[in-house]
Short mmCIF file of C-alpha atoms and ligand atoms in Angstrom, two decimals:
data_model
loop_
_atom_site.label_atom_id
_atom_site.label_comp_id
_atom_site.label_asym_id
_atom_site.label_seq_id
_atom_site.Cartn_x
_atom_site.Cartn_y
_atom_site.Cartn_z
CA MET A 1 -25.25 -9.95 4.13
CA ALA A 2 -22.02 -10.10 2.38
CA PRO A 3 -18.98 -7.91 3.32
CA ALA A 4 -17.24 -5.84 0.26
CA PRO A 5 -15.15 -8.01 -1.82
CA GLY A 6 -11.95 -8.34 0.30
CA THR A 7 -13.03 -7.84 3.52
CA PRO A 8 -13.34 -10.81 5.90
CA ASP A 9 -16.60 -11.46 7.26
CA PRO A 10 -16.60 -12.70 11.20
CA ASP A 11 -19.70 -14.28 10.60
CA ALA A 12 -18.76 -16.75 7.96
CA ILE A 13 -18.60 -20.63 8.09
CA LEU A 14 -17.23 -20.64 4.69
CA ASP A 15 -15.20 -17.94 3.60
CA LEU A 16 -12.50 -17.92 0.00
CA ARG A 17 -11.01 -14.45 -0.34
CA GLY A 18 -8.67 -14.33 -3.32
CA VAL A 19 -8.93 -17.48 -5.22
CA ASP A 20 -6.40 -18.01 -8.25
CA LYS A 21 -7.08 -21.06 -10.81
CA ALA A 22 -5.87 -21.52 -13.72
CA PHE A 23 -6.22 -24.97 -16.62
CA ASN A 24 -3.08 -25.37 -18.72
CA GLY A 25 -2.13 -21.05 -18.28
CA VAL A 26 -6.05 -20.17 -18.85
CA SER A 27 -6.98 -18.31 -16.22
CA VAL A 28 -10.36 -19.43 -15.17
CA LEU A 29 -10.69 -17.75 -11.27
CA GLU A 30 -9.03 -14.70 -10.75
CA GLY A 31 -8.82 -13.20 -7.19
CA VAL A 32 -12.26 -14.89 -6.23
CA ASP A 33 -14.37 -13.63 -2.89
CA PHE A 34 -16.91 -15.61 -1.83
CA SER A 35 -18.24 -15.97 1.98
CA LEU A 36 -21.47 -17.73 3.82
CA ARG A 37 -22.85 -17.81 6.93
CA ALA A 38 -24.82 -20.97 8.61
CA GLY A 39 -28.58 -21.00 8.20
CA GLU A 40 -28.38 -18.72 4.57
CA ILE A 41 -29.46 -19.60 0.78
CA MET A 42 -26.68 -17.67 -1.45
CA ALA A 43 -27.41 -17.94 -4.82
CA LEU A 44 -23.73 -17.82 -7.23
CA ILE A 45 -24.50 -16.91 -10.52
CA GLY A 46 -22.84 -15.59 -13.66
CA GLU A 47 -22.63 -17.07 -16.94
CA ASN A 48 -21.61 -20.04 -19.03
CA GLY A 49 -18.01 -20.20 -17.86
CA ALA A 50 -17.99 -17.71 -15.39
CA GLY A 51 -16.35 -20.28 -13.39
CA LYS A 52 -19.14 -21.03 -10.59
CA SER A 53 -18.80 -24.72 -10.81
CA THR A 54 -14.53 -24.73 -10.59
CA LEU A 55 -14.89 -22.50 -7.59
CA MET A 56 -17.15 -25.27 -5.63
CA ARG A 57 -15.17 -28.48 -6.91
CA ILE A 58 -12.15 -26.89 -4.97
CA VAL A 59 -14.55 -26.35 -1.46
CA THR A 60 -15.51 -30.08 -2.50
CA GLY A 61 -11.44 -30.65 -2.74
CA ILE A 62 -12.19 -31.80 -6.24
CA ILE A 63 -9.60 -29.52 -7.58
CA THR A 64 -7.18 -27.65 -6.09
CA ALA A 65 -6.57 -23.92 -5.87
CA ASP A 66 -3.83 -22.58 -7.57
CA ARG A 67 -3.91 -19.80 -4.68
CA ALA A 68 -5.76 -18.25 -2.20
CA THR A 69 -5.54 -15.22 -0.10
CA THR A 70 -7.39 -17.62 2.68
CA MET A 71 -9.69 -20.28 2.78
CA THR A 72 -11.46 -21.14 5.58
CA TRP A 73 -14.12 -23.82 6.42
CA ARG A 74 -16.22 -23.31 10.15
CA GLY A 75 -12.69 -22.12 11.59
CA GLY A 76 -10.44 -23.69 10.47
CA PRO A 77 -8.61 -23.72 6.53
CA ALA A 78 -10.65 -25.30 3.66
CA GLY A 79 -8.86 -26.49 0.70
CA PHE A 80 -9.78 -29.95 1.09
CA ALA A 81 -6.88 -32.51 -0.50
CA THR A 82 -9.88 -34.78 -1.68
CA PRO A 83 -13.75 -34.66 -2.46
CA ARG A 84 -13.82 -37.41 0.82
CA ARG A 85 -12.15 -35.21 3.22
CA ALA A 86 -14.59 -32.43 2.32
CA MET A 87 -17.24 -34.93 2.76
CA ASP A 88 -16.44 -35.97 6.15
CA ALA A 89 -16.23 -32.32 7.04
CA GLY A 90 -19.53 -31.85 6.40
CA ILE A 91 -19.74 -30.58 3.01
CA ALA A 92 -22.06 -32.55 0.07
CA MET A 93 -22.00 -31.19 -3.41
CA ILE A 94 -24.65 -31.67 -5.69
CA HIS A 95 -23.16 -31.43 -9.31
CA GLN A 96 -25.02 -30.21 -12.46
CA GLU A 97 -24.12 -33.24 -14.52
CA LEU A 98 -25.28 -36.02 -13.54
CA ASN A 99 -22.94 -39.01 -11.58
CA LEU A 100 -25.11 -41.47 -11.43
CA LEU A 101 -24.71 -45.34 -11.81
CA PRO A 102 -27.16 -46.72 -14.39
CA HIS A 103 -26.89 -50.07 -13.55
CA LEU A 104 -27.31 -49.89 -9.84
CA THR A 105 -30.73 -49.44 -8.57
CA VAL A 106 -31.91 -46.04 -6.92
CA ALA A 107 -31.75 -47.31 -3.56
CA GLU A 108 -28.18 -48.52 -4.29
CA ASN A 109 -27.13 -45.21 -5.58
CA ILE A 110 -28.53 -42.84 -3.08
CA GLY A 111 -26.27 -45.29 -0.57
CA LEU A 112 -23.19 -45.86 -2.62
CA GLY A 113 -20.08 -45.42 -0.82
CA ARG A 114 -21.92 -45.47 2.66
CA GLU A 115 -24.10 -49.07 2.69
CA PRO A 116 -25.72 -49.56 5.77
CA LEU A 117 -24.07 -53.04 7.98
CA THR A 118 -25.81 -55.69 9.94
CA ARG A 119 -23.87 -57.11 12.66
CA LEU A 120 -21.99 -59.73 10.61
CA GLY A 121 -21.05 -56.85 8.25
CA LEU A 122 -22.93 -57.43 5.22
CA ILE A 123 -24.95 -54.30 3.79
CA ASP A 124 -28.55 -53.59 5.51
CA ARG A 125 -30.41 -54.51 2.23
CA ALA A 126 -33.91 -53.23 3.87
CA ARG A 127 -32.35 -50.68 5.49
CA LEU A 128 -30.96 -49.15 2.54
CA ARG A 129 -33.98 -49.15 0.19
CA ARG A 130 -35.63 -48.09 3.63
CA ASP A 131 -34.12 -44.93 3.86
CA ALA A 132 -33.98 -44.39 0.02
CA ALA A 133 -37.31 -44.57 0.56
CA ALA A 134 -38.04 -41.82 3.35
CA LEU A 135 -35.48 -39.51 1.41
CA LEU A 136 -37.11 -39.29 -2.25
CA ALA A 137 -40.98 -39.48 0.30
CA ARG A 138 -39.21 -35.49 2.04
CA LEU A 139 -38.66 -35.00 -1.94
CA ARG A 140 -42.48 -36.59 -3.30
CA GLN A 141 -40.71 -38.52 -5.38
CA PRO A 142 -42.77 -42.30 -5.49
CA ILE A 143 -39.47 -43.07 -7.62
CA ASP A 144 -39.83 -47.34 -7.31
CA VAL A 145 -36.25 -47.91 -5.16
CA ASP A 146 -35.57 -51.34 -6.46
CA ARG A 147 -35.75 -49.27 -10.52
CA PRO A 148 -31.94 -49.23 -12.20
CA VAL A 149 -31.06 -45.42 -12.13
CA GLY A 150 -30.49 -45.79 -16.06
CA THR A 151 -34.58 -46.43 -16.48
CA LEU A 152 -35.22 -43.22 -14.62
CA SER A 153 -36.36 -39.45 -16.64
CA VAL A 154 -33.54 -36.96 -16.47
CA GLY A 155 -35.55 -35.18 -13.78
CA GLN A 156 -36.33 -38.30 -11.89
CA GLN A 157 -32.12 -39.09 -11.83
CA GLN A 158 -31.85 -35.23 -10.43
CA MET A 159 -34.40 -36.60 -7.68
CA VAL A 160 -32.29 -39.36 -7.42
CA GLU A 161 -28.78 -37.34 -6.80
CA ILE A 162 -30.44 -34.76 -4.89
CA ALA A 163 -31.47 -37.44 -2.29
CA ARG A 164 -27.94 -38.59 -2.13
CA ALA A 165 -26.69 -35.22 -1.33
CA LEU A 166 -29.80 -34.90 1.64
CA SER A 167 -28.57 -38.86 2.88
CA LEU A 168 -25.57 -36.58 4.29
CA ASP A 169 -26.50 -34.78 6.13
CA ALA A 170 -24.24 -32.10 5.16
CA ARG A 171 -23.60 -28.71 7.30
CA LEU A 172 -22.92 -26.70 3.76
CA LEU A 173 -24.31 -28.21 0.20
CA ILE A 174 -23.81 -26.84 -2.81
CA MET A 175 -26.18 -27.19 -5.79
CA ASP A 176 -25.11 -27.38 -8.74
CA GLU A 177 -28.06 -26.16 -11.43
CA PRO A 178 -30.25 -28.94 -9.42
CA THR A 179 -33.61 -27.31 -10.88
CA ASP A 180 -32.44 -27.46 -14.65
CA ALA A 181 -34.42 -30.42 -15.53
CA LEU A 182 -37.75 -30.09 -13.57
CA THR A 183 -40.26 -28.27 -13.30
CA ASP A 184 -42.23 -26.10 -11.12
CA VAL A 185 -43.69 -28.33 -9.49
CA GLU A 186 -41.11 -29.86 -8.12
CA THR A 187 -39.42 -27.22 -7.98
CA ALA A 188 -41.67 -25.43 -4.74
CA VAL A 189 -40.76 -28.88 -2.91
CA LEU A 190 -37.09 -28.90 -3.29
CA PHE A 191 -37.48 -25.18 -2.25
CA GLU A 192 -39.47 -26.40 0.58
CA VAL A 193 -36.91 -28.96 1.44
CA ILE A 194 -34.26 -26.37 1.44
CA ARG A 195 -36.19 -23.70 3.48
CA GLY A 196 -36.23 -26.76 6.31
CA LEU A 197 -32.46 -26.91 5.95
CA LYS A 198 -31.88 -23.05 6.20
CA ALA A 199 -34.09 -23.75 9.30
CA GLU A 200 -32.18 -25.97 11.06
CA GLY A 201 -29.49 -23.56 10.51
CA LYS A 202 -27.23 -24.93 7.25
CA GLY A 203 -25.55 -23.12 4.61
CA ILE A 204 -26.65 -23.93 1.08
CA VAL A 205 -25.14 -22.74 -2.37
CA TYR A 206 -27.74 -22.31 -5.07
CA ILE A 207 -26.67 -21.70 -7.99
CA SER A 208 -28.89 -21.55 -11.22
CA HIS A 209 -29.48 -19.99 -14.42
CA ARG A 210 -33.26 -19.39 -13.78
CA LEU A 211 -32.97 -16.19 -12.18
CA GLY A 212 -36.57 -15.94 -11.10
CA GLU A 213 -35.68 -18.92 -8.28
CA ILE A 214 -32.90 -16.60 -6.94
CA PHE A 215 -35.39 -13.90 -6.06
CA THR A 216 -37.63 -17.44 -4.25
CA LEU A 217 -35.27 -18.66 -2.73
CA CYS A 218 -31.93 -17.28 -1.81
CA ASP A 219 -30.67 -14.54 0.56
CA SER A 220 -28.19 -13.42 -0.55
CA VAL A 221 -26.48 -13.41 -4.27
CA THR A 222 -22.11 -13.41 -5.49
CA VAL A 223 -21.79 -12.88 -9.19
CA LEU A 224 -19.44 -14.42 -11.26
CA ARG A 225 -17.96 -12.59 -13.96
CA ASP A 226 -15.37 -13.70 -15.82
CA GLY A 227 -13.61 -15.60 -13.28
CA ARG A 228 -13.95 -12.62 -10.37
CA THR A 229 -16.44 -11.39 -8.60
CA VAL A 230 -18.03 -9.14 -9.34
CA HIS A 231 -21.02 -7.94 -7.25
CA ARG A 232 -22.31 -9.55 -3.31
CA GLY A 233 -24.66 -8.71 -1.74
CA PRO A 234 -28.67 -9.25 -0.49
CA VAL A 235 -30.93 -10.32 -2.76
CA ALA A 236 -34.02 -7.52 -1.85
CA GLU A 237 -31.73 -5.02 -2.87
CA LEU A 238 -31.39 -6.41 -6.29
CA ASP A 239 -34.67 -6.28 -8.66
CA GLU A 240 -33.39 -8.76 -12.59
CA ALA A 241 -32.18 -6.68 -14.75
CA THR A 242 -29.30 -5.33 -12.56
CA LEU A 243 -28.60 -8.96 -11.38
CA ILE A 244 -28.72 -9.45 -15.19
CA ARG A 245 -26.40 -6.65 -15.95
CA HIS A 246 -23.98 -7.98 -12.65
CA MET A 247 -23.66 -11.00 -14.95
CA VAL A 248 -23.45 -10.17 -18.68
CA GLY A 249 -22.04 -6.58 -18.17
CA ARG A 250 -25.23 -5.18 -20.53
CA ALA A 251 -28.81 -4.63 -20.25
CA ILE A 252 -30.72 -7.62 -22.20
CA THR A 253 -34.49 -6.21 -22.34
CA ASP A 254 -36.74 -8.44 -24.66
CA GLN A 255 -35.79 -11.99 -22.26
CA TYR A 256 -38.36 -14.29 -24.30
CA PRO A 257 -38.54 -12.76 -27.70
CA TYR A 258 -41.64 -14.23 -29.46
CA LEU A 259 -41.52 -13.97 -33.44
CA ALA A 260 -45.46 -13.82 -35.40
CA CYS A 261 -44.89 -15.21 -38.62
CA PRO A 262 -47.69 -16.75 -41.36
CA PRO A 263 -48.10 -20.18 -40.60
CA GLY A 264 -46.88 -22.26 -43.35
CA PRO A 265 -48.08 -25.45 -45.30
CA GLU A 266 -48.95 -27.85 -42.49
CA ARG A 267 -45.08 -29.96 -42.07
CA LEU A 268 -45.42 -32.52 -39.04
CA ALA A 269 -48.38 -34.30 -38.86
CA VAL A 270 -48.66 -37.12 -36.03
CA GLU A 271 -51.84 -39.26 -35.87
CA GLY A 272 -52.89 -41.62 -33.40
CA VAL A 273 -49.09 -42.69 -31.95
CA SER A 274 -48.34 -44.63 -29.15
CA ALA A 275 -44.99 -46.10 -27.76
CA GLU A 276 -43.05 -46.26 -24.61
CA GLY A 277 -44.91 -43.54 -22.06
CA VAL A 278 -46.84 -41.87 -25.00
CA ARG A 279 -50.23 -43.13 -25.30
CA ASP A 280 -52.87 -41.87 -28.47
CA VAL A 281 -51.39 -38.93 -29.08
CA SER A 282 -52.34 -36.25 -32.72
CA PHE A 283 -51.16 -33.02 -33.16
CA THR A 284 -50.29 -31.08 -36.29
CA ALA A 285 -47.74 -28.85 -36.96
CA ALA A 286 -46.78 -26.27 -39.77
CA GLY A 287 -43.54 -24.64 -40.95
CA GLY A 288 -42.07 -21.55 -39.40
CA GLU A 289 -44.57 -22.51 -36.00
CA ILE A 290 -42.88 -23.85 -32.44
CA VAL A 291 -45.31 -25.78 -30.91
CA GLY A 292 -44.08 -26.03 -26.62
CA PHE A 293 -45.47 -29.30 -24.62
CA ALA A 294 -45.70 -28.98 -21.34
CA GLY A 295 -46.75 -31.50 -18.88
CA LEU A 296 -44.87 -32.67 -15.15
CA MET A 297 -42.03 -34.40 -15.08
CA GLY A 298 -42.58 -38.16 -16.37
CA ALA A 299 -45.39 -36.80 -18.20
CA GLY A 300 -44.40 -37.99 -21.60
CA ARG A 301 -43.13 -35.04 -23.51
CA THR A 302 -39.57 -36.65 -23.75
CA GLU A 303 -40.92 -40.47 -24.58
CA LEU A 304 -42.57 -38.35 -27.49
CA GLY A 305 -40.01 -36.90 -28.57
CA LYS A 306 -37.91 -39.88 -29.15
CA ALA A 307 -40.50 -41.66 -30.95
CA ILE A 308 -41.34 -39.05 -33.33
CA PHE A 309 -37.49 -38.91 -33.98
CA GLY A 310 -36.79 -42.88 -34.00
CA ALA A 311 -35.80 -43.71 -31.21
CA SER A 312 -38.45 -45.55 -29.29
CA PRO A 313 -40.29 -47.71 -31.64
CA LEU A 314 -44.09 -46.65 -32.42
CA ARG A 315 -46.43 -49.20 -31.49
CA ALA A 316 -49.28 -47.13 -32.76
CA GLY A 317 -49.89 -44.72 -34.82
CA ARG A 318 -48.12 -42.69 -38.42
CA ILE A 319 -45.56 -40.07 -38.36
CA ARG A 320 -46.10 -37.64 -41.59
CA VAL A 321 -43.63 -34.71 -43.17
CA ASP A 322 -44.44 -32.76 -45.46
CA GLY A 323 -47.27 -35.21 -45.77
CA GLN A 324 -45.26 -37.89 -46.71
CA GLU A 325 -45.73 -41.22 -44.66
CA VAL A 326 -42.10 -41.98 -42.55
CA ARG A 327 -41.16 -45.17 -41.42
CA LEU A 328 -39.16 -44.52 -38.06
CA ARG A 329 -36.96 -47.66 -37.10
CA HIS A 330 -33.97 -46.07 -35.91
CA PRO A 331 -32.31 -42.68 -35.66
CA ARG A 332 -31.06 -42.65 -38.67
CA ASP A 333 -34.51 -42.98 -39.94
CA GLY A 334 -35.39 -39.69 -37.94
CA ILE A 335 -32.64 -37.78 -39.93
CA THR A 336 -32.77 -38.82 -43.59
CA ALA A 337 -37.16 -37.74 -42.94
CA GLY A 338 -35.24 -34.63 -42.10
CA ILE A 339 -36.89 -34.64 -38.32
CA ALA A 340 -33.49 -34.04 -35.48
CA TYR A 341 -33.67 -34.17 -32.37
CA VAL A 342 -31.43 -32.40 -29.46
CA PRO A 343 -31.62 -34.77 -26.38
CA GLU A 344 -32.18 -33.46 -22.88
CA ASP A 345 -29.02 -35.52 -21.36
CA ARG A 346 -26.30 -33.55 -23.12
CA LYS A 347 -24.05 -35.43 -21.59
CA ALA A 348 -25.51 -39.86 -21.54
CA GLU A 349 -27.35 -39.19 -25.45
CA GLY A 350 -25.72 -35.86 -26.96
CA LEU A 351 -22.64 -35.71 -26.86
CA ILE A 352 -18.84 -37.89 -26.86
CA GLN A 353 -17.58 -36.10 -24.11
CA PRO A 354 -14.00 -36.83 -24.84
CA HIS A 355 -13.88 -35.54 -28.10
CA SER A 356 -13.26 -32.39 -29.61
CA ILE A 357 -16.59 -30.33 -30.47
CA ARG A 358 -15.71 -30.04 -34.58
CA THR A 359 -16.38 -33.80 -34.25
CA ASN A 360 -19.44 -33.13 -32.14
CA MET A 361 -21.09 -30.77 -34.38
CA SER A 362 -20.25 -32.68 -37.72
CA LEU A 363 -20.21 -35.91 -36.67
CA ALA A 364 -24.14 -36.88 -37.25
CA ALA A 365 -23.73 -34.18 -40.27
CA LEU A 366 -20.91 -35.42 -41.43
CA ALA A 367 -22.39 -36.95 -45.11
CA ARG A 368 -23.07 -33.31 -46.34
CA PHE A 369 -19.31 -32.36 -46.23
CA CYS A 370 -18.70 -35.61 -48.52
CA ARG A 371 -17.52 -35.35 -52.10
CA PRO A 372 -19.15 -38.44 -54.40
CA GLY A 373 -16.53 -41.41 -53.64
CA GLY A 374 -16.50 -39.70 -49.27
CA VAL A 375 -13.50 -37.80 -49.42
CA ILE A 376 -14.96 -35.56 -46.22
CA ARG A 377 -14.30 -31.47 -47.37
CA ARG A 378 -12.71 -29.93 -44.45
CA ALA A 379 -13.04 -26.73 -45.66
CA ASP A 380 -16.88 -27.11 -45.44
CA GLU A 381 -17.01 -28.57 -42.43
CA ARG A 382 -14.28 -26.33 -40.63
CA ALA A 383 -16.85 -23.38 -42.19
CA ALA A 384 -19.80 -24.98 -40.84
CA VAL A 385 -18.74 -25.51 -37.56
CA ASP A 386 -17.20 -21.84 -36.67
CA ARG A 387 -20.25 -20.62 -38.54
CA PHE A 388 -22.27 -21.99 -35.42
CA MET A 389 -19.35 -21.52 -32.41
CA ALA A 390 -19.67 -17.84 -33.67
CA ALA A 391 -23.67 -17.95 -33.83
CA PHE A 392 -24.17 -19.31 -30.38
CA ALA A 393 -21.27 -18.46 -28.89
CA VAL A 394 -19.72 -21.21 -27.81
CA ARG A 395 -16.66 -20.09 -24.89
CA ALA A 396 -14.61 -22.78 -25.74
CA ARG A 397 -10.20 -22.62 -26.17
CA GLY A 398 -10.73 -24.04 -29.81
CA ILE A 399 -13.26 -26.12 -32.17
CA GLY A 400 -9.84 -28.32 -31.01
CA ALA A 401 -11.16 -28.57 -26.99
CA GLU A 402 -12.46 -31.44 -25.53
CA VAL A 403 -16.64 -31.10 -25.07
CA ARG A 404 -15.80 -32.57 -21.72
CA THR A 405 -13.43 -29.36 -20.84
CA LEU A 406 -16.82 -26.96 -21.56
CA SER A 407 -18.82 -25.60 -18.84
CA GLY A 408 -22.15 -26.64 -18.95
CA GLY A 409 -24.05 -24.78 -21.19
CA ASN A 410 -21.20 -24.31 -23.49
CA GLN A 411 -22.29 -27.80 -23.70
CA GLN A 412 -25.85 -27.68 -24.69
CA LYS A 413 -25.06 -24.97 -27.07
CA VAL A 414 -22.84 -27.96 -29.13
CA SER A 415 -25.34 -30.44 -29.05
CA LEU A 416 -27.73 -28.02 -29.99
CA ALA A 417 -25.56 -26.60 -33.51
CA LYS A 418 -24.98 -30.49 -33.89
CA ALA A 419 -28.54 -31.25 -34.86
CA LEU A 420 -29.36 -27.67 -36.40
CA MET A 421 -25.54 -28.96 -38.89
CA LEU A 422 -28.23 -31.07 -40.13
CA SER A 423 -30.49 -28.40 -41.63
CA PRO A 424 -33.62 -30.35 -40.59
CA ARG A 425 -37.40 -30.07 -41.21
CA VAL A 426 -39.05 -30.39 -37.99
CA VAL A 427 -36.80 -30.37 -35.07
CA ILE A 428 -37.64 -31.32 -31.50
CA LEU A 429 -35.89 -29.62 -28.84
CA ASP A 430 -35.92 -31.59 -25.60
CA GLU A 431 -35.23 -28.53 -22.98
CA PRO A 432 -33.06 -26.75 -25.58
CA THR A 433 -31.57 -24.37 -22.80
CA ARG A 434 -31.21 -26.51 -20.07
CA GLY A 435 -28.39 -25.11 -17.94
CA VAL A 436 -27.86 -21.73 -20.74
CA ASP A 437 -26.63 -18.48 -19.29
CA VAL A 438 -29.57 -15.76 -19.90
CA GLY A 439 -26.87 -13.95 -22.32
CA ALA A 440 -26.80 -17.16 -24.42
CA ARG A 441 -30.70 -17.73 -24.12
CA ARG A 442 -31.72 -15.08 -25.93
CA GLU A 443 -28.69 -15.93 -28.60
CA ILE A 444 -30.73 -19.15 -29.43
CA TYR A 445 -33.72 -18.09 -29.26
CA GLY A 446 -32.88 -15.73 -31.68
CA LEU A 447 -31.62 -18.95 -33.75
CA ILE A 448 -34.55 -20.32 -33.09
CA ASN A 449 -36.52 -17.68 -34.24
CA GLU A 450 -34.47 -17.22 -37.02
CA LEU A 451 -35.58 -20.78 -38.17
CA LYS A 452 -39.21 -20.43 -37.13
CA ALA A 453 -39.15 -17.49 -40.16
CA GLY A 454 -37.05 -19.96 -42.39
CA GLY A 455 -40.00 -22.40 -42.18
CA LEU A 456 -39.01 -24.55 -39.92
CA CYS A 457 -41.29 -26.44 -37.59
CA ILE A 458 -40.42 -26.48 -34.19
CA LEU A 459 -41.08 -28.55 -31.25
CA LEU A 460 -40.04 -27.49 -28.33
CA MET A 461 -40.35 -29.33 -24.65
CA SER A 462 -38.69 -27.72 -22.26
CA SER A 463 -40.05 -27.42 -17.98
CA ASP A 464 -38.75 -23.42 -18.00
CA MET A 465 -42.36 -22.20 -17.69
CA PRO A 466 -41.64 -18.46 -18.80
CA GLU A 467 -39.54 -20.07 -21.74
CA LEU A 468 -41.97 -21.63 -22.95
CA LEU A 469 -44.92 -19.08 -22.54
CA GLY A 470 -42.78 -17.04 -23.96
CA LEU A 471 -41.44 -18.50 -27.15
CA SER A 472 -44.24 -20.65 -28.35
CA ASP A 473 -47.43 -20.26 -31.00
CA ARG A 474 -49.42 -23.01 -29.21
CA ILE A 475 -48.92 -24.31 -26.48
CA LEU A 476 -49.82 -28.61 -25.56
CA VAL A 477 -49.84 -29.88 -22.40
CA MET A 478 -49.08 -34.06 -21.39
CA ALA A 479 -50.17 -35.96 -18.81
CA GLY A 480 -49.56 -39.55 -18.12
CA GLY A 481 -48.46 -40.02 -21.61
CA ARG A 482 -51.66 -37.52 -23.10
CA LEU A 483 -52.47 -35.21 -24.76
CA THR A 484 -54.55 -33.82 -21.81
CA GLY A 485 -54.66 -29.67 -22.62
CA ARG A 486 -54.41 -27.64 -26.25
CA PHE A 487 -53.59 -23.89 -26.01
CA ALA A 488 -53.28 -20.94 -28.15
CA ARG A 489 -50.83 -18.89 -27.64
CA GLY A 490 -53.35 -15.80 -26.07
CA GLU A 491 -55.47 -18.37 -24.08
CA ALA A 492 -52.38 -20.06 -23.11
CA THR A 493 -51.24 -19.21 -18.99
CA GLN A 494 -49.27 -21.24 -16.29
CA GLU A 495 -52.32 -21.54 -14.42
CA ALA A 496 -54.03 -22.57 -16.71
CA ILE A 497 -51.51 -24.87 -18.26
CA MET A 498 -50.72 -26.69 -14.96
CA ALA A 499 -54.31 -27.79 -14.27
CA ARG A 500 -54.31 -29.43 -17.16
CA ALA A 501 -50.82 -30.99 -16.66
CA VAL A 502 -51.77 -32.46 -12.66
CA GLY A 503 -55.19 -33.22 -13.65
N1 LIG B 601 -10.84 -29.87 -16.67
C1 LIG B 601 -10.32 -28.18 -17.53
N2 LIG B 601 -9.55 -27.95 -18.26
C2 LIG B 601 -9.98 -27.24 -18.96
N3 LIG B 601 -10.40 -26.02 -18.50
C3 LIG B 601 -12.16 -26.07 -17.87
C4 LIG B 601 -11.63 -27.18 -16.88
N4 LIG B 601 -12.49 -26.78 -15.77
C5 LIG B 601 -13.57 -25.94 -16.08
N5 LIG B 601 -12.48 -25.59 -17.45
C6 LIG B 601 -13.14 -23.88 -17.76
O1 LIG B 601 -13.23 -23.07 -17.25
C7 LIG B 601 -14.18 -21.96 -17.13
C8 LIG B 601 -15.09 -22.14 -16.28
O2 LIG B 601 -15.19 -23.38 -16.43
P1 LIG B 601 -16.90 -23.21 -14.96
O3 LIG B 601 -17.39 -25.22 -15.04
O4 LIG B 601 -16.28 -23.57 -13.22
O5 LIG B 601 -17.92 -22.81 -15.85
P2 LIG B 601 -19.43 -22.09 -14.77
O6 LIG B 601 -19.35 -20.86 -14.58
O7 LIG B 601 -19.91 -23.59 -14.00
O8 LIG B 601 -20.47 -22.65 -16.06
P3 LIG B 601 -22.04 -22.52 -16.77
O9 LIG B 601 -22.94 -22.47 -15.92
O10 LIG B 601 -22.14 -23.20 -18.24
O11 LIG B 601 -21.82 -24.69 -15.40
C9 LIG B 601 -14.49 -22.83 -18.05
O12 LIG B 601 -13.96 -21.53 -19.48
C10 LIG B 601 -14.19 -23.88 -18.82
O13 LIG B 601 -14.19 -24.37 -20.16
MG1 LIG B 602 -20.74 -25.25 -14.45
#
């Protein structure tokens, strides 16, 4: 149980009070209080850009606070000068954005910087591989430790990050949205592991935008709003509506707004499609329809999305858009055919991190803003970018801000805007609200529904079950690259879907 803001907690292992931080003169944290006891699972929640990652990056020595009343870790000073020192003091963090080296193997990534040595002082590869395999077994992830990390799905990479953090055997483990690419089954395994760490007396900071998880897993909660601590207390004293009010300062009703639309004509037909990770998939989808795709990690949903978009070559089958067969050899072909794709991995595939919001949003759609002769109508481009900035409530210093300086959820909004800027006929959304806060999710859902009402055909791939059940007109289930179940909206339940997903 956390004491009132400002009062020290004598039992805390980590105690931060009055923490201030600004970037380029803009205040991001103001007088933040945060504390945690041994054996406590503390949720840290707040809207996108509230300052959660920034606060935890201060704890792990990646950045330093501008000012603080006190910062203590196990009785001594916290506020480490480097990540290495924080690690040596027993603090580990799983970062929000994937931080793995794609060309190294799973085992090499897990052991990076702490490789076991043989007596001759060489890297003990056998042990490196054995340790990695043991950690992955603990997470029940039978991933081949010799595979290059870049060939894994985002969810699998997230598991590798988690395994890497576990290998440090830290006293405090900070998890910044560890489940945002995991499905229910993998999340349940992770929660078991976290409860095990709690039982060993370790402290856990758990950051997530899936509010259901806070109630399942966490003991206490700290809420940040606009860089200030607005609530601290036990989870048991809260309900979801109150938590949301603390986070966004107002109530949000109808979190997953379903919009019933009269079914339009068939827009997309996928016939016997096989591709990398996809086997003989057939379905159709109409304009004004949201078709949800469920499945466990590695079921082939992302691969299917890529095949339909032209980012992964078809081995068999045909794809028609508005009755016309489309030949897809390259994502460009997908765009020309009116198919847009919002990738799951915004960092690697979606956005150019060092470029501005404006460039990222409009790059793929620049042709639309061109006069004959190739002159870009900057005013039109600007107006389009401004419209999406407002519609998605992107929180940034301006449209010139570099994408890498945005919080994770705001990056996701930019990635979504980039695809919609193309005015597609079919849009494939792969985890569209990964890392997006409850208020902004509601805005994005509203926008998806508007697009739906406008006759767009939407394929929604999501590992967030309430989102999938809440928004979809139909749900298709995948397992092992195949379609294994089809449910109409009224028939779909979490249990029925899971049975097909594991089957
Ligand atoms: N290096 C940086 N330079 C400039 N601004 C930054 C930098 N890092 C973070 N910020 C800003 O600080 C604010 C807080 O960001 P932070 O990443 O801590 O938010 P968050 O609570 O983790 O959000 P999310 O839920 O989206 O991950 C944001 O407005 C962000 O744009
Ligand atoms: Mg963050």
